[in-house]
CSV table of C-alpha atoms in Angstrom, one decimal:
chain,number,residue,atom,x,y,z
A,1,UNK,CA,0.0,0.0,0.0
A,2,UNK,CA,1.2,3.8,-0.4
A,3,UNK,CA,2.7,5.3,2.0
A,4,UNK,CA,-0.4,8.3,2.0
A,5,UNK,CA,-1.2,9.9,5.0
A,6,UNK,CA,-4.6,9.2,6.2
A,7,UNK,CA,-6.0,12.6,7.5
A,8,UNK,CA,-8.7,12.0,10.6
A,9,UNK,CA,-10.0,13.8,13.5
A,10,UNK,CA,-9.5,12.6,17.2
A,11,UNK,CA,-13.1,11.0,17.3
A,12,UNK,CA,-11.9,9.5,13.9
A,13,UNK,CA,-8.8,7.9,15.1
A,14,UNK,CA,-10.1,6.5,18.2
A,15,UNK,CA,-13.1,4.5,16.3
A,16,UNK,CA,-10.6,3.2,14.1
A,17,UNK,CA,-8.2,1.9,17.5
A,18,UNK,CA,-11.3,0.6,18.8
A,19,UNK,CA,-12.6,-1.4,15.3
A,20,UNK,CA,-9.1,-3.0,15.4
A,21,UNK,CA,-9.1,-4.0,18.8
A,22,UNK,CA,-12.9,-5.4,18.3
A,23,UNK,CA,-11.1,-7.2,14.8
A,24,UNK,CA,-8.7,-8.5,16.6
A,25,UNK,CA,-10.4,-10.3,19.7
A,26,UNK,CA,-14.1,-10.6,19.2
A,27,UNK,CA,-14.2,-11.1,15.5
A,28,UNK,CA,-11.1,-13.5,15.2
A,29,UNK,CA,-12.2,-15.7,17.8
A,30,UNK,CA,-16.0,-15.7,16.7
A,31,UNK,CA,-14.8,-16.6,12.8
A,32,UNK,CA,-12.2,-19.2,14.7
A,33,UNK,CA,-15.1,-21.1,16.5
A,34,UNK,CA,-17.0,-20.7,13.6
A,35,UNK,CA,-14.4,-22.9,11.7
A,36,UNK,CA,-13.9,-25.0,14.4
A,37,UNK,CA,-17.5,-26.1,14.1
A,38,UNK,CA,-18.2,-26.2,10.5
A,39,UNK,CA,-14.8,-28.5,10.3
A,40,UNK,CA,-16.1,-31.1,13.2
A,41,UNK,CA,-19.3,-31.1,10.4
A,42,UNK,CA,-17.3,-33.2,8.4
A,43,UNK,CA,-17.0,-32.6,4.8
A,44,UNK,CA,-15.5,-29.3,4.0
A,45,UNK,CA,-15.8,-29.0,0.1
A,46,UNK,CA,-19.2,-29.1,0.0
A,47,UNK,CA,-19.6,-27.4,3.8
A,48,UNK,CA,-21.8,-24.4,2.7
A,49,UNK,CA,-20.9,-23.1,6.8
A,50,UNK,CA,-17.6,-23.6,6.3
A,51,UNK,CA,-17.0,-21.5,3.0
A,52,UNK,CA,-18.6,-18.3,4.7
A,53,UNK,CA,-16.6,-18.6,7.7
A,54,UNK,CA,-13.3,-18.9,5.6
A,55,UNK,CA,-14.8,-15.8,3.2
A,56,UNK,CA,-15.4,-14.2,6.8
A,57,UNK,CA,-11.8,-14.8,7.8
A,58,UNK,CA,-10.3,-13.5,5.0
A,59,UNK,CA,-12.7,-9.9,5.4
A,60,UNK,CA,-11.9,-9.7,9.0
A,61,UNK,CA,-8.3,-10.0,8.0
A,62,UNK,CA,-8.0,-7.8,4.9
A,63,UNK,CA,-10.1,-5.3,7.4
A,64,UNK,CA,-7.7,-5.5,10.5
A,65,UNK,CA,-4.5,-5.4,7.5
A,66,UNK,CA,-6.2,-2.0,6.3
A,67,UNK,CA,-7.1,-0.4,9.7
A,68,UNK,CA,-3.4,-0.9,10.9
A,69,UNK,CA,-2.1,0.5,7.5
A,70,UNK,CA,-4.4,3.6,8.2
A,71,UNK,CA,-3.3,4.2,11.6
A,72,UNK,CA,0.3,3.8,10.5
A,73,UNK,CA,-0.1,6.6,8.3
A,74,UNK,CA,-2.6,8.7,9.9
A,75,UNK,CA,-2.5,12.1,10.9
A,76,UNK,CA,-4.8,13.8,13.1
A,77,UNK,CA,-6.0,17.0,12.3
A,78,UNK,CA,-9.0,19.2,14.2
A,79,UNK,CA,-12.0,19.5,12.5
A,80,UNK,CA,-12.8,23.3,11.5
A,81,UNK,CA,-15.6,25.1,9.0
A,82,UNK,CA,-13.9,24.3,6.3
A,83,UNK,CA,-14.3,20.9,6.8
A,84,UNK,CA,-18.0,21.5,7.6
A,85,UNK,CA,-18.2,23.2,4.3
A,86,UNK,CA,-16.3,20.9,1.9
A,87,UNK,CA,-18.5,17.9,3.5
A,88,UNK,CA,-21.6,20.0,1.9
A,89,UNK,CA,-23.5,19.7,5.2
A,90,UNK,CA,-24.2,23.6,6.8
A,91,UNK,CA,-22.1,24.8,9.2
């Protein structure tokens, strides 16, 4: 990925932190027991269960690998009118 910074508020940055850290416990071990029980099914090419928890996997990962880019690269900046105004909502 490019090396771009990734511009976001305070509020911004923290949501992102706290996405990752919900990625990264709750989702990984949810998708994990997921697999666990669609493998103790039996049959895994034609385990319906099992192909969405693997295509679950690989979102939570490609998610978690994105988030951490972001904060790697992310710069915080304070939210001001000309923000309020490029967003097209009124100030």
């Amino acid at each position: 990925m490019a090396q771009t910074a990734v511009y976001v508020t305070a509020e911004g940055l923290k949501k992102l932190e706290e996405e990752l850290e919900t990625l990264r416990t709750t989702k990984r071990a949810e998708v994990a027991q997921r697999l666990h029980e669609a493998m103790e099914d039996g049959e895994l090419i034609e385990n319906a269960e099992y192909e969405a928890a693997k295509n679950e996997q690989a979102f939570v990962e490609g998610r978690i690998l994105e988030i951490e880019h972001m904060l790697a690269v992310a710069k915080v900046i304070e939210p001001g009118p000309s923000m309020v105004a490029a967003s097209g909502l009124p100030p």
